mmCIF file of C-alpha atoms in Angstrom:
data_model
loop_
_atom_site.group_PDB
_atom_site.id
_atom_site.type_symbol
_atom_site.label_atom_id
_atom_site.label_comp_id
_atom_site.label_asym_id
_atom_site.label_seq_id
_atom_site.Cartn_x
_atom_site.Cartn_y
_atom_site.Cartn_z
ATOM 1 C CA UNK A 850 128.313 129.426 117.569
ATOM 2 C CA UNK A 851 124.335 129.938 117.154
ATOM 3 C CA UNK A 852 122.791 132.757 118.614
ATOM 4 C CA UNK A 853 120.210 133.719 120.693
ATOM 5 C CA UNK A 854 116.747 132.656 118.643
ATOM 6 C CA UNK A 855 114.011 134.459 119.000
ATOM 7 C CA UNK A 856 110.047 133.824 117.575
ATOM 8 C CA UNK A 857 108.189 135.054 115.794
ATOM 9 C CA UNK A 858 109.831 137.963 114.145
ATOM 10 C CA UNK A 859 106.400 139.787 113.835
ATOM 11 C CA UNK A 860 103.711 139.782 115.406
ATOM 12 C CA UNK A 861 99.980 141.693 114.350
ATOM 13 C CA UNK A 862 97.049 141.139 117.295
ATOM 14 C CA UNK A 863 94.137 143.249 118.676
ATOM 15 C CA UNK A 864 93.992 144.823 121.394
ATOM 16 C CA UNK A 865 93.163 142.928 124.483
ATOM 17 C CA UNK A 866 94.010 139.828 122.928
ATOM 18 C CA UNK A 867 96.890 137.364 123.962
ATOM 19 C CA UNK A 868 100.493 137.135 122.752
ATOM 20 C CA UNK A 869 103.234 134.271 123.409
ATOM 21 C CA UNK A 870 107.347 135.218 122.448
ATOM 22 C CA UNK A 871 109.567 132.563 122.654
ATOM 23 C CA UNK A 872 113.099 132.757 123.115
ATOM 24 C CA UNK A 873 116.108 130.350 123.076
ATOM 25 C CA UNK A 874 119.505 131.791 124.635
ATOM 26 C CA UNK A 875 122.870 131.134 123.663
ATOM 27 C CA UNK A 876 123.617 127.240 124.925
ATOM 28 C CA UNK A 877 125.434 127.431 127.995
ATOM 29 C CA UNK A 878 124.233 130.910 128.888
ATOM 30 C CA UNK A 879 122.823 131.077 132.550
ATOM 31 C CA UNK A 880 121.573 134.515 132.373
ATOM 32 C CA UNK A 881 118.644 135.480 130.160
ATOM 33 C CA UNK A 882 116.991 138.881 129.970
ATOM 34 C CA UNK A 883 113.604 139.974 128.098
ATOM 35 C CA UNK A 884 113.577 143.544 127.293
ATOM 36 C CA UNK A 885 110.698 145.985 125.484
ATOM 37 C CA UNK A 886 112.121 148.763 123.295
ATOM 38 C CA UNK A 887 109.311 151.502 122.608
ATOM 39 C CA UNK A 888 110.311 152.921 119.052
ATOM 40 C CA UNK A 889 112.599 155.710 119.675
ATOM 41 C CA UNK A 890 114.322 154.642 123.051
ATOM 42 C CA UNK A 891 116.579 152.433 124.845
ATOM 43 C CA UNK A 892 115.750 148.981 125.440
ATOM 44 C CA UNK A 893 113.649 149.103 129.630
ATOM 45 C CA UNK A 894 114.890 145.767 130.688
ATOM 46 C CA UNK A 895 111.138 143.473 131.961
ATOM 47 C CA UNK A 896 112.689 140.841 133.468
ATOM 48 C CA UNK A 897 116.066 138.962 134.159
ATOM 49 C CA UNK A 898 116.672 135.415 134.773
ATOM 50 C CA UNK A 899 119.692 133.438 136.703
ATOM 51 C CA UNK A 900 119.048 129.713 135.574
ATOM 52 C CA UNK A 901 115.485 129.553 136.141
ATOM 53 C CA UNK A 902 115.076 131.775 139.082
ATOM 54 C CA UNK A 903 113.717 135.741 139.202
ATOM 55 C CA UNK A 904 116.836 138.014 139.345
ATOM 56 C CA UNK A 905 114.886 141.064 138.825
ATOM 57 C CA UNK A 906 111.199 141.730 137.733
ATOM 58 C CA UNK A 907 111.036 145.693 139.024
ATOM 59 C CA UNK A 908 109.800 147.139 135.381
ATOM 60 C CA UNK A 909 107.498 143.790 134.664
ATOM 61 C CA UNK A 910 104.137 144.743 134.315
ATOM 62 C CA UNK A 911 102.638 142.005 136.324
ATOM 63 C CA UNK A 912 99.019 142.755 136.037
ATOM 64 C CA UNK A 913 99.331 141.230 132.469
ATOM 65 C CA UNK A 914 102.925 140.204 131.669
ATOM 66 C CA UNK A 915 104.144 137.149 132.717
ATOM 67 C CA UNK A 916 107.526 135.104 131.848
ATOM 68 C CA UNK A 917 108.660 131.884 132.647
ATOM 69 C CA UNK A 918 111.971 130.266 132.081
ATOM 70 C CA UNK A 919 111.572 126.168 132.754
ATOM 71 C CA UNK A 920 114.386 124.009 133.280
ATOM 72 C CA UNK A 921 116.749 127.095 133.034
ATOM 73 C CA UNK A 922 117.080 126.755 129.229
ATOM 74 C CA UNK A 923 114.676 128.683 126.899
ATOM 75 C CA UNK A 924 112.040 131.356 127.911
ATOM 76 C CA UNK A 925 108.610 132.737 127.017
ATOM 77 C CA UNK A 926 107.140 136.131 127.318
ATOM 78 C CA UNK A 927 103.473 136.397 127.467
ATOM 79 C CA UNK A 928 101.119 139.349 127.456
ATOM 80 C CA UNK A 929 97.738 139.001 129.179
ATOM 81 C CA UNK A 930 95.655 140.636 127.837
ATOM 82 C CA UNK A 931 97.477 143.205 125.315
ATOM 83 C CA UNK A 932 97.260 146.993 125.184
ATOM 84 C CA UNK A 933 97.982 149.479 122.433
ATOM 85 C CA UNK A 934 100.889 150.763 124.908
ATOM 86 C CA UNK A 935 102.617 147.294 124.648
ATOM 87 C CA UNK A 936 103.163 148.124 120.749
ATOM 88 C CA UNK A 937 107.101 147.385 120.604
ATOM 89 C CA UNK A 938 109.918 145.548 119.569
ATOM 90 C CA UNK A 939 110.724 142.486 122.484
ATOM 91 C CA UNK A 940 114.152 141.742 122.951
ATOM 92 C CA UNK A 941 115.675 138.067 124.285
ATOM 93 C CA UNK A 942 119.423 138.565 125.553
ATOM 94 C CA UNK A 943 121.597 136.390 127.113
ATOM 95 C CA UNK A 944 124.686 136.343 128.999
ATOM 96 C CA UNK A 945 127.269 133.621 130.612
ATOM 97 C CA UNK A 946 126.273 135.514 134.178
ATOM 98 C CA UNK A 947 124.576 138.211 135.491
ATOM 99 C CA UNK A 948 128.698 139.643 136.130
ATOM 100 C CA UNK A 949 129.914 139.223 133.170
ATOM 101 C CA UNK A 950 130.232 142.019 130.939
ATOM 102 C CA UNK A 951 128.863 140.852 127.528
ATOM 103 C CA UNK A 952 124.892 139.964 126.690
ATOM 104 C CA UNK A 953 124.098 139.002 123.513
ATOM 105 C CA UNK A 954 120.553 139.870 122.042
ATOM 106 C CA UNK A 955 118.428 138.186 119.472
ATOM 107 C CA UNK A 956 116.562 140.093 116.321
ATOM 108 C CA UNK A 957 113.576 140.429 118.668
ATOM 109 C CA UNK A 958 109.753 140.283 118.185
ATOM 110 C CA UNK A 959 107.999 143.552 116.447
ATOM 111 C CA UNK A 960 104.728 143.390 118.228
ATOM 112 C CA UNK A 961 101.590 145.729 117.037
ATOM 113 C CA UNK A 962 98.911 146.249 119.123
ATOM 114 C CA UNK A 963 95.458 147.684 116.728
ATOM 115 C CA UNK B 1381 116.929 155.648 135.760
ATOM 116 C CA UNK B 1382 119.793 155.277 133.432
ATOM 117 C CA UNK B 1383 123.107 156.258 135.343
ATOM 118 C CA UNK B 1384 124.527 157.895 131.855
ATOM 119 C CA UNK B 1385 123.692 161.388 129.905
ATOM 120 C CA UNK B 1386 124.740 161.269 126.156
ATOM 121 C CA UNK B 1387 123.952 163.996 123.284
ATOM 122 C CA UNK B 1388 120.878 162.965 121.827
ATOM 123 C CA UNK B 1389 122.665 162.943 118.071
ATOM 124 C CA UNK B 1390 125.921 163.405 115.690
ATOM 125 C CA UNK B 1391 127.584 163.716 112.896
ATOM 126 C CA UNK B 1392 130.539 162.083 111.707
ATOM 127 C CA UNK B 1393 132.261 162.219 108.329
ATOM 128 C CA UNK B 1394 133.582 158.506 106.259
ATOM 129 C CA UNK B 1395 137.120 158.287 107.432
ATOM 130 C CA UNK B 1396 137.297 160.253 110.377
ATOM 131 C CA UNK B 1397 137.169 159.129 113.553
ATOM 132 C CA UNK B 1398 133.861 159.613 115.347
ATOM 133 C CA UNK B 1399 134.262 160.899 119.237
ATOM 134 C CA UNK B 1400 131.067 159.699 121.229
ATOM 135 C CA UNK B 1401 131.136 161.421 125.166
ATOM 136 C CA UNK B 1402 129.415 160.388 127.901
ATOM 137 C CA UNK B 1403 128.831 161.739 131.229
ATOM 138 C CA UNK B 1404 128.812 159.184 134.347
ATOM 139 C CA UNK B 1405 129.344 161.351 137.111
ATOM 140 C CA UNK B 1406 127.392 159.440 140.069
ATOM 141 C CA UNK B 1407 130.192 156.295 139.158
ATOM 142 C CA UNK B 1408 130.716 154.594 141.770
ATOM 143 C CA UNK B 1409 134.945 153.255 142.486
ATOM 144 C CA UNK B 1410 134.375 149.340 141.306
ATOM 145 C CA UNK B 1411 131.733 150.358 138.244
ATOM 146 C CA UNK B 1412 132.410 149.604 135.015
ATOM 147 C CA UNK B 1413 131.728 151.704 131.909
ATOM 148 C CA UNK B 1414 130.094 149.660 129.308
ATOM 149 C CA UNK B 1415 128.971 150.724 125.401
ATOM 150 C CA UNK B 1416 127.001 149.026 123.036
ATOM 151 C CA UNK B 1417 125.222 149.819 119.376
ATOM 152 C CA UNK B 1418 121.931 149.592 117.779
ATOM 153 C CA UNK B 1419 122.389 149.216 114.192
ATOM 154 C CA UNK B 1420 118.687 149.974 113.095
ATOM 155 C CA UNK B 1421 115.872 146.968 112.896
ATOM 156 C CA UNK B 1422 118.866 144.771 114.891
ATOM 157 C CA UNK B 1423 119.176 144.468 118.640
ATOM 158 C CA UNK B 1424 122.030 146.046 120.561
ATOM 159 C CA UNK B 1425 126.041 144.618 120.041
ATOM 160 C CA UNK B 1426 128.534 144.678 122.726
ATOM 161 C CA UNK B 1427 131.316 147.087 121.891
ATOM 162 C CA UNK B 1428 133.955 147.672 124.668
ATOM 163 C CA UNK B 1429 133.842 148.321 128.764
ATOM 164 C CA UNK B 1430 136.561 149.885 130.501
ATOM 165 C CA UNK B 1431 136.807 150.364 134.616
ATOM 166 C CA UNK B 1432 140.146 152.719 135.004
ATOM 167 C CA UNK B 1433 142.361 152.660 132.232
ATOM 168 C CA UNK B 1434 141.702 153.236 128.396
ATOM 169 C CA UNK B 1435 140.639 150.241 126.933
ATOM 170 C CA UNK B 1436 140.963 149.267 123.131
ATOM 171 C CA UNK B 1437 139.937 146.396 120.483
ATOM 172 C CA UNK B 1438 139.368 146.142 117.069
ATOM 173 C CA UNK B 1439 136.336 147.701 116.885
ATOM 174 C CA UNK B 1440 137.280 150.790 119.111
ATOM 175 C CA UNK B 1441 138.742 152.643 121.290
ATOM 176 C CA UNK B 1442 137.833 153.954 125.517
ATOM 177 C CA UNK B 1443 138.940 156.622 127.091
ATOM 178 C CA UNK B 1444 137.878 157.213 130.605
ATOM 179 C CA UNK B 1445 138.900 160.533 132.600
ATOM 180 C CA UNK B 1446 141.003 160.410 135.584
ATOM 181 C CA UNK B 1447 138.066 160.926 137.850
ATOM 182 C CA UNK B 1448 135.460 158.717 135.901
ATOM 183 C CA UNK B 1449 132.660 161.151 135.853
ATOM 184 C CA UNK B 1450 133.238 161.266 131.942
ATOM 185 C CA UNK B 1451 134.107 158.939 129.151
ATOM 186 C CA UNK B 1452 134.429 159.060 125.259
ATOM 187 C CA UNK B 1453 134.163 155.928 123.153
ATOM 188 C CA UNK B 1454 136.611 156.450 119.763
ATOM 189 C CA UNK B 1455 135.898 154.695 116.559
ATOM 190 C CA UNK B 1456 139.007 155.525 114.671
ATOM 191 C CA UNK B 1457 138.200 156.038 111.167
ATOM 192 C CA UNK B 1458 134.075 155.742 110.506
ATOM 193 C CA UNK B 1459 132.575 153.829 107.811
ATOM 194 C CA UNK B 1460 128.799 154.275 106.633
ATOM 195 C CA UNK B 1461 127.967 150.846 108.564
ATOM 196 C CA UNK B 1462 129.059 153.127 111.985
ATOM 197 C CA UNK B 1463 125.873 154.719 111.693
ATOM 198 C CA UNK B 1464 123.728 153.482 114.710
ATOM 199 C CA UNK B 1465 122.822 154.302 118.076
ATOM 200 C CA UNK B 1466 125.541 153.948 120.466
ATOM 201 C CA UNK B 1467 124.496 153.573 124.227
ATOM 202 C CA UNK B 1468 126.722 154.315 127.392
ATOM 203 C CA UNK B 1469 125.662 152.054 130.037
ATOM 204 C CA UNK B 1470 126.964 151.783 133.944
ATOM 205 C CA UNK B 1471 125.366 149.006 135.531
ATOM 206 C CA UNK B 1472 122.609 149.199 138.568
ATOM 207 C CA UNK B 1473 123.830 146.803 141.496
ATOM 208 C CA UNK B 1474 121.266 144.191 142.313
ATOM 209 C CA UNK B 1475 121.342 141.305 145.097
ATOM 210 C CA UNK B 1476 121.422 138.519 142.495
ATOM 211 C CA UNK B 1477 124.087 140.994 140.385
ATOM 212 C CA UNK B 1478 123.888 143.666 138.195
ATOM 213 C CA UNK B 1479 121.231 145.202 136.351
ATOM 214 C CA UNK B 1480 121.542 146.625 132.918
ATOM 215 C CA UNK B 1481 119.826 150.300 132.377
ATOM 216 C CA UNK B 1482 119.813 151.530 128.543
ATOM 217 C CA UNK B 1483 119.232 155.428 128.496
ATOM 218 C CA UNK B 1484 118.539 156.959 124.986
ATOM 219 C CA UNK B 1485 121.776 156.829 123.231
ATOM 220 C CA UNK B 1486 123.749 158.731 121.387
ATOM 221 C CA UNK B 1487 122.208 158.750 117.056
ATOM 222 C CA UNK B 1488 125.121 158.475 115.201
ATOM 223 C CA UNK B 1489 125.408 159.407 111.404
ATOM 224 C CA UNK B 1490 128.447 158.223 109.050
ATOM 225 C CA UNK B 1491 128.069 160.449 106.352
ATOM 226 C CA UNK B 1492 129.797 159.952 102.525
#
C-alpha cells in the first residue's frame, strides 16, 4: 500500500515570497491533516480536512496561509507571503476518519525562510 | 493546549525495556490514550491506544492506571532504532470529530 506523498522534500525561498506544498493522502483516506513542526516541538496541527470540507482551521494562520483540498482527494498548502517564523518542517497526514485512531504522515516539506 | 505532560527526556539501555509515563489527568470517561514516535528527519508513526484496559502489540506494550489520570507505554526490550521521540496524545473533541494535539514528547535514547 503507497503512502501518503508529499512535495517537494525541501524547500529554500526568501522571505516574503510565495510557497506551494502538495500533498497526496493515502487512497481511500477521507481525512487529511496539514501540520507545521517548529524544530524542537510537537507537530501544531494547521488545518484538518473531512472529504473536502473544513473540519478545523483554529491554529491556521489565515492572514497568509491558505489550503485547499479539491475533489476530496489530494491537498495543497500555500503560504502568502512567507515569514522567517514559518521556517519548519510541513507535515501531510491522513486518516480513514476523523474517529479512527490511526493517521499516517508523509516525510514532509523542510521549508527555510532567509 | 496538549491534554498530556511527559518528561522532557530518557535514557534507556539496548535490551532493557524502556518505561515511558505520561500524565493525563483532565481524561475524560470515553477518551482514548493514544502514542506515537518521531524517529528523527521522519514524521510521526502510530504506536498503540488504549481506553481502559492494558493494551499490547508487537511493537509494545500500554498500561493505563485504574483511574486514567496516568499511563506508561512499555517497549519490552529496546534496540538502538527505539531512539526517538515518543508523544502521548488524548484527543480534543471537535463538532466534525476529534482533534489531534501533539505536546513535546518524551526524547528517548537507546544506548549500546
Amino acid at each position: 500500500e503507497a503512502g501518503v506523498a508529499q512535495s517537494p522534500r525541501y524547500k529554500i525561498i526568501e522571505k516574503r515570497q510565495s510557497v506551494a506544498f502538495w500533498c497526496n493522502p493515502i487512497s481511500g483516506h477521507a481525512t487529511l491533516y496539514w501540520y507545521q513542526q517548529i524544530l524542537g516541538q510537537g507537530p501544531k496541527l494547521l488545518i484538518q480536512f473531512q472529504n473536502n470540507g473544513v473540519v478545523d482551521d483554529s491554529q491556521l494562520p489565515k492572514d497568509r496561509f491558505s489550503a485547499e483540498r479539491l475533489k476530496g482527494v489530494d491537498s495543497t498548502l500555500k503560504i502568502q507571503p512567507a515569514k522567517l517564523e514559518d521556517s519548519a518542517v510541513y507535515l501531510c497526514a491522513s486518516s480513514t476518519g476523523t474517529t479512527y485512531v490511526e493517521q499516517f504522515f508523509g516525510p514532509g516539506t523542510r521549508l527555510t525562510v532567509l | 493546549d496538549a491534554k498530556t505532560t511527559q518528561p522532557t527526556s530518557m535514557d534507556c539501555a539496548e535490551g532493557r525495556a524502556a518505561n515511558l509515563p505520561c500524565n493525563h489527568s483532565t481524561i475524560s470517561g470515553n477518551e482514548y490514550v493514544y502514542w506515537y514516535r518521531q524517529i528523527h528527519s521522519q514524521g510521526p508513526q502510530y504506536i498503540i491506544h488504549g481506553l481502559k484496559n492494558n493494551e499490547t502489540n508487537e511493537m509494545a506494550s500500554l498500561i493505563i492506571t485504574e483511574d486514567r489520570k496516568s499511563s506508561t507505554l512499555i517497549l519490552p526490550h529496546a534496540t538502538l532504532r527505539d531512539t526517538a521521540v515518543y508523544y502521548c496524545i488524548v484527543r480534543v473533541g471537535l463538532a466534525g470529530g476529534f482533534k489531534t494535539i501533539f505536546g513535546a514528547g518524551t526524547r528517548l535514547f537507546v544506548k549500546a
